[in-house]
PDB file of C-alpha atoms in Angstrom:
ATOM      1  CA  MET A   1      10.467 -83.484  62.506  1.00 54.00           C
ATOM      2  CA  ALA A   2       8.509 -85.522  65.053  1.00 63.00           C
ATOM      3  CA  SER A   3      10.465 -88.178  66.899  1.00 76.00           C
ATOM      4  CA  ASP A   4       9.701 -91.862  66.399  1.00 88.00           C
ATOM      5  CA  PRO A   5       9.290 -93.459  69.870  1.00 90.00           C
ATOM      6  CA  LEU A   6      10.008 -96.969  68.572  1.00 88.00           C
ATOM      7  CA  ARG A   7      13.152 -95.897  66.764  1.00 93.00           C
ATOM      8  CA  ASP A   8      14.251 -93.891  69.794  1.00 91.00           C
ATOM      9  CA  HIS A   9      13.922 -96.993  71.959  1.00 93.00           C
ATOM     10  CA  GLN A  10      15.765 -99.114  69.376  1.00 93.00           C
ATOM     11  CA  ARG A  11      18.710 -96.732  69.674  1.00 95.00           C
ATOM     12  CA  ILE A  12      18.659 -97.111  73.457  1.00 94.00           C
ATOM     13  CA  ALA A  13      18.453-100.906  73.160  1.00 95.00           C
ATOM     14  CA  PHE A  14      21.439-100.820  70.813  1.00 96.00           C
ATOM     15  CA  GLU A  15      23.425 -98.952  73.492  1.00 95.00           C
ATOM     16  CA  ALA A  16      22.629-101.821  75.865  1.00 95.00           C
ATOM     17  CA  LEU A  17      23.775-104.356  73.281  1.00 97.00           C
ATOM     18  CA  LYS A  18      27.117-102.566  72.995  1.00 96.00           C
ATOM     19  CA  ILE A  19      27.544-102.978  76.760  1.00 95.00           C
ATOM     20  CA  VAL A  20      26.991-106.739  76.382  1.00 96.00           C
ATOM     21  CA  LYS A  21      29.535-106.767  73.563  1.00 96.00           C
ATOM     22  CA  LYS A  22      32.096-104.861  75.672  1.00 95.00           C
ATOM     23  CA  ILE A  23      31.709-107.169  78.674  1.00 95.00           C
ATOM     24  CA  CYS A  24      31.973-110.294  76.542  1.00 96.00           C
ATOM     25  CA  GLU A  25      34.949-109.161  74.491  1.00 96.00           C
ATOM     26  CA  GLU A  26      36.883-107.995  77.561  1.00 95.00           C
ATOM     27  CA  ASN A  27      36.247-111.251  79.427  1.00 96.00           C
ATOM     28  CA  ASN A  28      36.473-113.821  76.614  1.00 96.00           C
ATOM     29  CA  ILE A  29      32.772-114.694  76.864  1.00 96.00           C
ATOM     30  CA  THR A  30      31.088-116.120  73.775  1.00 97.00           C
ATOM     31  CA  TYR A  31      27.732-114.598  72.802  1.00 97.00           C
ATOM     32  CA  PHE A  32      25.741-114.259  69.599  1.00 97.00           C
ATOM     33  CA  LEU A  33      22.664-112.578  68.212  1.00 97.00           C
ATOM     34  CA  LEU A  34      19.656-114.848  68.233  1.00 95.00           C
ATOM     35  CA  ALA A  35      16.184-115.241  66.720  1.00 93.00           C
ATOM     36  CA  GLY A  36      14.665-111.943  65.578  1.00 92.00           C
ATOM     37  CA  SER A  37      17.955-110.104  65.974  1.00 96.00           C
ATOM     38  CA  THR A  38      19.710-112.593  63.676  1.00 96.00           C
ATOM     39  CA  LEU A  39      16.845-112.150  61.228  1.00 95.00           C
ATOM     40  CA  GLY A  40      17.111-108.369  61.518  1.00 95.00           C
ATOM     41  CA  ALA A  41      20.856-108.455  60.926  1.00 96.00           C
ATOM     42  CA  VAL A  42      20.534-110.640  57.823  1.00 96.00           C
ATOM     43  CA  ARG A  43      17.408-109.127  56.281  1.00 95.00           C
ATOM     44  CA  HIS A  44      17.582-105.485  57.426  1.00 95.00           C
ATOM     45  CA  GLY A  45      21.148-104.890  58.553  1.00 95.00           C
ATOM     46  CA  GLY A  46      19.803-104.047  62.016  1.00 94.00           C
ATOM     47  CA  PHE A  47      16.474-104.095  63.795  1.00 95.00           C
ATOM     48  CA  ILE A  48      13.417-105.611  62.212  1.00 93.00           C
ATOM     49  CA  PRO A  49      11.533-102.308  61.715  1.00 92.00           C
ATOM     50  CA  TRP A  50       8.776-103.165  64.200  1.00 92.00           C
ATOM     51  CA  ASP A  51      10.966-104.903  66.799  1.00 91.00           C
ATOM     52  CA  ASP A  52      11.702-103.191  70.120  1.00 90.00           C
ATOM     53  CA  ASP A  53      14.359-105.388  71.746  1.00 93.00           C
ATOM     54  CA  ILE A  54      17.451-107.441  70.975  1.00 96.00           C
ATOM     55  CA  ASP A  55      17.853-111.195  71.446  1.00 96.00           C
ATOM     56  CA  VAL A  56      21.225-112.537  72.572  1.00 97.00           C
ATOM     57  CA  GLY A  57      22.205-116.139  73.260  1.00 96.00           C
ATOM     58  CA  MET A  58      24.947-117.638  75.427  1.00 96.00           C
ATOM     59  CA  LYS A  59      25.770-121.195  76.401  1.00 95.00           C
ATOM     60  CA  LEU A  60      25.379-121.957  80.103  1.00 93.00           C
ATOM     61  CA  GLU A  61      29.046-121.575  81.022  1.00 94.00           C
ATOM     62  CA  ASP A  62      29.098-118.179  79.312  1.00 96.00           C
ATOM     63  CA  ILE A  63      25.910-117.071  81.075  1.00 94.00           C
ATOM     64  CA  VAL A  64      27.553-117.881  84.417  1.00 93.00           C
ATOM     65  CA  ALA A  65      30.702-115.974  83.458  1.00 95.00           C
ATOM     66  CA  PHE A  66      28.676-113.001  82.224  1.00 95.00           C
ATOM     67  CA  HIS A  67      26.718-112.711  85.464  1.00 93.00           C
ATOM     68  CA  ARG A  68      29.874-113.051  87.527  1.00 93.00           C
ATOM     69  CA  VAL A  69      31.340-110.022  85.779  1.00 93.00           C
ATOM     70  CA  ALA A  70      28.028-108.161  85.756  1.00 91.00           C
ATOM     71  CA  GLU A  71      27.758-108.286  89.565  1.00 87.00           C
ATOM     72  CA  ASN A  72      30.357-105.524  89.799  1.00 89.00           C
ATOM     73  CA  TYR A  73      29.828-103.820  86.460  1.00 90.00           C
ATOM     74  CA  ASP A  74      28.486-100.289  86.128  1.00 89.00           C
ATOM     75  CA  PHE A  75      25.628-100.459  83.617  1.00 91.00           C
ATOM     76  CA  GLY A  76      25.034 -96.726  83.868  1.00 90.00           C
ATOM     77  CA  LYS A  77      21.451 -95.845  82.984  1.00 93.00           C
ATOM     78  CA  PHE A  78      20.644 -99.518  82.383  1.00 95.00           C
ATOM     79  CA  LYS A  79      19.807-102.273  84.833  1.00 93.00           C
ATOM     80  CA  LEU A  80      20.521-105.990  84.539  1.00 93.00           C
ATOM     81  CA  SER A  81      17.568-107.929  85.901  1.00 91.00           C
ATOM     82  CA  CYS A  82      17.367-111.683  86.532  1.00 90.00           C
ATOM     83  CA  CYS A  83      15.243-113.972  88.670  1.00 89.00           C
ATOM     84  CA  ASP A  84      18.184-114.778  90.968  1.00 85.00           C
ATOM     85  CA  SER A  85      18.508-111.182  92.183  1.00 84.00           C
ATOM     86  CA  ASN A  86      15.101-109.613  91.443  1.00 85.00           C
ATOM     87  CA  GLU A  87      12.193-111.360  93.112  1.00 81.00           C
ATOM     88  CA  ARG A  88       9.703-109.733  90.728  1.00 84.00           C
ATOM     89  CA  HIS A  89      11.581-110.731  87.591  1.00 88.00           C
ATOM     90  CA  PRO A  90       9.051-112.490  85.323  1.00 86.00           C
ATOM     91  CA  ARG A  91      11.242-114.973  83.422  1.00 90.00           C
ATOM     92  CA  PHE A  92      14.082-117.477  83.829  1.00 92.00           C
ATOM     93  CA  PHE A  93      16.297-115.525  81.411  1.00 93.00           C
ATOM     94  CA  SER A  94      17.951-112.176  82.091  1.00 93.00           C
ATOM     95  CA  LYS A  95      17.035-108.783  80.695  1.00 94.00           C
ATOM     96  CA  ILE A  96      18.802-105.467  80.380  1.00 94.00           C
ATOM     97  CA  ILE A  97      16.236-102.786  81.147  1.00 93.00           C
ATOM     98  CA  TYR A  98      15.967 -99.039  80.667  1.00 93.00           C
ATOM     99  CA  GLN A  99      13.323 -97.161  82.689  1.00 92.00           C
ATOM    100  CA  GLY A 100      11.269-100.324  83.132  1.00 88.00           C
ATOM    101  CA  ARG A 101      11.319-101.278  79.452  1.00 90.00           C
ATOM    102  CA  HIS A 102      13.327-104.229  78.193  1.00 91.00           C
ATOM    103  CA  CYS A 103      16.202-103.628  75.783  1.00 94.00           C
ATOM    104  CA  VAL A 104      18.164-106.890  75.564  1.00 96.00           C
ATOM    105  CA  ASP A 105      17.017-110.422  76.389  1.00 95.00           C
ATOM    106  CA  ILE A 106      19.867-112.812  77.248  1.00 96.00           C
ATOM    107  CA  PHE A 107      18.791-116.410  76.639  1.00 96.00           C
ATOM    108  CA  PRO A 108      20.625-119.477  77.988  1.00 95.00           C
ATOM    109  CA  ILE A 109      21.255-121.900  75.133  1.00 95.00           C
ATOM    110  CA  VAL A 110      21.380-125.313  76.786  1.00 96.00           C
ATOM    111  CA  LYS A 111      22.666-128.658  75.670  1.00 95.00           C
ATOM    112  CA  THR A 112      19.997-131.258  75.076  1.00 95.00           C
ATOM    113  CA  SER A 113      19.772-134.969  74.333  1.00 93.00           C
ATOM    114  CA  ASN A 114      20.019-136.726  70.986  1.00 93.00           C
ATOM    115  CA  ASN A 115      17.013-138.741  72.155  1.00 93.00           C
ATOM    116  CA  PRO A 116      13.818-136.935  71.027  1.00 92.00           C
ATOM    117  CA  LEU A 117      11.843-138.175  74.032  1.00 93.00           C
ATOM    118  CA  GLN A 118      14.453-137.021  76.546  1.00 94.00           C
ATOM    119  CA  ARG A 119      14.756-133.563  75.053  1.00 91.00           C
ATOM    120  CA  ARG A 120      10.974-133.198  74.895  1.00 93.00           C
ATOM    121  CA  TYR A 121      10.864-134.126  78.584  1.00 94.00           C
ATOM    122  CA  GLN A 122      13.435-131.406  79.283  1.00 95.00           C
ATOM    123  CA  TRP A 123      11.277-128.897  77.385  1.00 94.00           C
ATOM    124  CA  LEU A 124       8.107-129.945  79.225  1.00 94.00           C
ATOM    125  CA  MET A 125       9.837-129.705  82.601  1.00 94.00           C
ATOM    126  CA  LYS A 126      10.869-126.145  81.721  1.00 93.00           C
ATOM    127  CA  LYS A 127       7.227-125.326  81.046  1.00 92.00           C
ATOM    128  CA  PHE A 128       6.204-126.970  84.317  1.00 91.00           C
ATOM    129  CA  TRP A 129       8.694-125.063  86.478  1.00 91.00           C
ATOM    130  CA  PHE A 130       8.008-121.825  84.700  1.00 91.00           C
ATOM    131  CA  ARG A 131       4.274-122.201  85.327  1.00 86.00           C
ATOM    132  CA  ILE A 132       4.928-122.816  89.036  1.00 86.00           C
ATOM    133  CA  TYR A 133       7.276-119.827  89.142  1.00 88.00           C
ATOM    134  CA  TRP A 134       4.746-117.600  87.381  1.00 85.00           C
ATOM    135  CA  ILE A 135       1.966-118.580  89.788  1.00 80.00           C
ATOM    136  CA  ARG A 136       4.278-118.118  92.779  1.00 78.00           C
ATOM    137  CA  ASN A 137       5.292-114.655  91.575  1.00 76.00           C
ATOM    138  CA  SER A 138       1.737-113.546  90.870  1.00 70.00           C
ATOM    139  CA  HIS A 139       0.555-113.806  94.497  1.00 47.00           C
ATOM    140  CA  GLY A 140       0.102-110.041  94.543  1.00 45.00           C
ATOM    141  CA  ASN A 141      -2.205-110.151  91.540  1.00 48.00           C
ATOM    142  CA  PRO A 142      -5.568-111.727  92.464  1.00 47.00           C
ATOM    143  CA  LYS A 143      -6.715-111.482  88.825  1.00 50.00           C
ATOM    144  CA  SER A 144      -3.882-113.644  87.524  1.00 53.00           C
ATOM    145  CA  LYS A 145      -5.321-115.858  84.813  1.00 54.00           C
ATOM    146  CA  PHE A 146      -3.066-118.682  85.997  1.00 52.00           C
ATOM    147  CA  LYS A 147      -4.340-118.601  89.559  1.00 50.00           C
ATOM    148  CA  LYS A 148      -8.040-117.973  89.273  1.00 54.00           C
ATOM    149  CA  PHE A 149      -8.636-121.502  87.961  1.00 56.00           C
ATOM    150  CA  LEU A 150      -6.753-123.196  90.766  1.00 55.00           C
ATOM    151  CA  GLN A 151      -8.351-124.647  93.848  1.00 54.00           C
ATOM    152  CA  PRO A 152      -7.605-122.473  96.915  1.00 59.00           C
ATOM    153  CA  ALA A 153      -5.635-125.237  98.627  1.00 59.00           C
ATOM    154  CA  ILE A 154      -3.309-125.708  95.638  1.00 63.00           C
ATOM    155  CA  GLU A 155      -2.905-121.953  95.293  1.00 62.00           C
ATOM    156  CA  TYR A 156      -2.056-121.698  98.965  1.00 64.00           C
ATOM    157  CA  LEU A 157       0.599-124.406  98.727  1.00 72.00           C
ATOM    158  CA  ILE A 158       2.287-122.898  95.677  1.00 71.00           C
ATOM    159  CA  ASP A 159       2.464-119.521  97.400  1.00 70.00           C
ATOM    160  CA  TYR A 160       4.552-121.131 100.145  1.00 73.00           C
ATOM    161  CA  ILE A 161       7.052-122.863  97.893  1.00 81.00           C
ATOM    162  CA  PRO A 162      10.308-120.880  98.174  1.00 86.00           C
ATOM    163  CA  ARG A 163      10.950-119.156  94.862  1.00 85.00           C
ATOM    164  CA  GLU A 164      14.679-119.917  95.225  1.00 89.00           C
ATOM    165  CA  TRP A 165      13.858-123.634  95.250  1.00 92.00           C
ATOM    166  CA  ILE A 166      11.739-123.281  92.094  1.00 91.00           C
ATOM    167  CA  ILE A 167      14.571-121.451  90.340  1.00 91.00           C
ATOM    168  CA  LYS A 168      17.013-124.149  91.460  1.00 94.00           C
ATOM    169  CA  GLN A 169      14.859-126.866  89.872  1.00 94.00           C
ATOM    170  CA  ALA A 170      14.623-124.876  86.648  1.00 94.00           C
ATOM    171  CA  ARG A 171      18.408-124.442  86.575  1.00 94.00           C
ATOM    172  CA  ARG A 172      18.930-128.157  87.163  1.00 95.00           C
ATOM    173  CA  ASN A 173      16.663-128.894  84.241  1.00 95.00           C
ATOM    174  CA  GLU A 174      18.578-126.457  82.026  1.00 95.00           C
ATOM    175  CA  ALA A 175      21.835-128.255  82.883  1.00 95.00           C
ATOM    176  CA  ARG A 176      20.321-131.743  82.618  1.00 94.00           C
ATOM    177  CA  PHE A 177      22.426-132.790  79.589  1.00 95.00           C
ATOM    178  CA  GLU A 178      25.436-130.478  79.931  1.00 91.00           C
ATOM    179  CA  ASN A 179      27.833-133.391  80.500  1.00 89.00           C
ATOM    180  CA  HIS A 180      26.273-135.689  77.891  1.00 86.00           C
ATOM    181  CA  GLU A 181      27.455-136.297  74.366  1.00 84.00           C
ATOM    182  CA  GLY A 182      24.986-134.748  71.992  1.00 83.00           C
ATOM    183  CA  ASN A 183      24.521-132.911  68.723  1.00 91.00           C
ATOM    184  CA  PHE A 184      21.834-130.440  69.755  1.00 94.00           C
ATOM    185  CA  TYR A 185      21.185-127.392  71.882  1.00 95.00           C
ATOM    186  CA  MET A 186      17.947-125.527  72.499  1.00 94.00           C
ATOM    187  CA  ASN A 187      16.769-122.066  73.431  1.00 94.00           C
ATOM    188  CA  ILE A 188      14.856-123.497  76.357  1.00 92.00           C
ATOM    189  CA  ASN A 189      13.087-120.282  77.421  1.00 91.00           C
ATOM    190  CA  SER A 190      11.793-119.305  73.999  1.00 88.00           C
ATOM    191  CA  ILE A 191       8.194-118.443  73.141  1.00 84.00           C
ATOM    192  CA  TYR A 192       8.505-120.481  69.957  1.00 85.00           C
ATOM    193  CA  THR A 193       7.829-124.215  69.718  1.00 86.00           C
ATOM    194  CA  PHE A 194      10.082-126.999  70.904  1.00 85.00           C
ATOM    195  CA  GLU A 195      10.791-128.059  67.318  1.00 88.00           C
ATOM    196  CA  GLN A 196      11.639-124.528  66.162  1.00 89.00           C
ATOM    197  CA  GLU A 197      14.081-123.927  69.003  1.00 91.00           C
ATOM    198  CA  LEU A 198      16.219-127.001  68.421  1.00 92.00           C
ATOM    199  CA  ILE A 199      19.709-125.732  67.509  1.00 93.00           C
ATOM    200  CA  LYS A 200      22.292-127.950  65.831  1.00 94.00           C
ATOM    201  CA  GLN A 201      25.689-128.153  67.509  1.00 93.00           C
ATOM    202  CA  GLU A 202      27.389-127.308  64.213  1.00 93.00           C
ATOM    203  CA  TRP A 203      25.521-123.966  64.098  1.00 94.00           C
ATOM    204  CA  ILE A 204      26.381-122.870  67.591  1.00 93.00           C
ATOM    205  CA  GLU A 205      30.044-123.861  67.345  1.00 91.00           C
ATOM    206  CA  SER A 206      30.701-121.887  64.163  1.00 94.00           C
ATOM    207  CA  LEU A 207      30.139-118.142  64.414  1.00 96.00           C
ATOM    208  CA  SER A 208      30.744-115.321  61.947  1.00 95.00           C
ATOM    209  CA  GLU A 209      30.369-111.545  62.040  1.00 95.00           C
ATOM    210  CA  GLN A 210      27.306-109.754  60.667  1.00 95.00           C
ATOM    211  CA  LYS A 211      26.552-106.032  60.571  1.00 96.00           C
ATOM    212  CA  PHE A 212      23.795-104.876  62.930  1.00 96.00           C
ATOM    213  CA  GLU A 213      23.038-101.149  63.075  1.00 96.00           C
ATOM    214  CA  GLY A 214      26.442-100.333  61.615  1.00 93.00           C
ATOM    215  CA  GLU A 215      28.564-102.520  63.912  1.00 95.00           C
ATOM    216  CA  MET A 216      29.680-106.130  63.640  1.00 97.00           C
ATOM    217  CA  PHE A 217      28.238-108.782  65.932  1.00 97.00           C
ATOM    218  CA  PRO A 218      28.526-112.587  66.024  1.00 97.00           C
ATOM    219  CA  ILE A 219      25.794-114.783  64.555  1.00 97.00           C
ATOM    220  CA  PHE A 220      25.693-118.450  63.511  1.00 96.00           C
ATOM    221  CA  SER A 221      27.840-118.906  60.410  1.00 94.00           C
ATOM    222  CA  ASN A 222      25.095-120.963  58.812  1.00 95.00           C
ATOM    223  CA  ALA A 223      22.480-118.315  59.498  1.00 94.00           C
ATOM    224  CA  HIS A 224      20.472-119.442  56.482  1.00 94.00           C
ATOM    225  CA  ALA A 225      19.952-122.945  57.901  1.00 95.00           C
ATOM    226  CA  TYR A 226      19.139-121.564  61.366  1.00 95.00           C
ATOM    227  CA  LEU A 227      16.680-118.923  60.134  1.00 95.00           C
ATOM    228  CA  SER A 228      15.023-121.326  57.697  1.00 94.00           C
ATOM    229  CA  HIS A 229      14.524-123.799  60.528  1.00 93.00           C
ATOM    230  CA  LEU A 230      13.113-121.124  62.853  1.00 92.00           C
ATOM    231  CA  TYR A 231      11.020-119.041  60.446  1.00 92.00           C
ATOM    232  CA  GLY A 232      10.724-120.825  57.109  1.00 91.00           C
ATOM    233  CA  ASP A 233      10.842-118.270  54.279  1.00 91.00           C
ATOM    234  CA  TYR A 234      12.587-115.681  56.421  1.00 87.00           C
ATOM    235  CA  MET A 235      13.537-113.281  53.633  1.00 90.00           C
ATOM    236  CA  THR A 236       9.888-112.465  52.814  1.00 88.00           C
ATOM    237  CA  PRO A 237       8.549-109.941  55.350  1.00 84.00           C
ATOM    238  CA  PRO A 238       5.010-110.509  56.636  1.00 83.00           C
ATOM    239  CA  PRO A 239       2.180-108.325  55.355  1.00 83.00           C
ATOM    240  CA  LEU A 240       2.137-104.777  56.725  1.00 78.00           C
TER     241      LEU A 240
END
């Protein structure tokens, strides 16, 4: 029987997820399946059949704790990549990688304001700093679609902004409302819309176990409300 490359990679990605689970359980770090992986767990009992990675969320304090442990952790055949330690890393969230292919995305779930204008500003500032970071990191690619429309002087200036400073501004924006009273969080580095990625505090503070590929993993207890908010009619798969 011929092997299925996608399914083979899903199995490898699941190995990486079990490493995340082990680190978190041994160090009292809270994590949960997110987005398409929550949908896969609820609708398919595992991967969405055409998905090739796993989405995990952690609040900021748990992200910090996870990376502190990960600095000295043996990931074996996997590699933990993040913008703080890998200057070619393309995003502000971390990835666990196998042979150059992503397996697990670890998203920071950040506290945001009850004020719609303030949280939209936070979202827009994320987009701004990410665009600057992307341009800064693409200096080796003269065909970058983000750079070819810029005036040479602006391009030149961005290339000389220290990437560490850009990352620092992005991290400050992520933590903008961490000490504020509020009822909402957001997956600030998502590809979905600002409205879709608004997460109620009551969802994130109540977790339950759901089977994913034969093992139990934490998801939001009110997964129905979360998935309905993110996807709408989430139980009806899209056309083939």
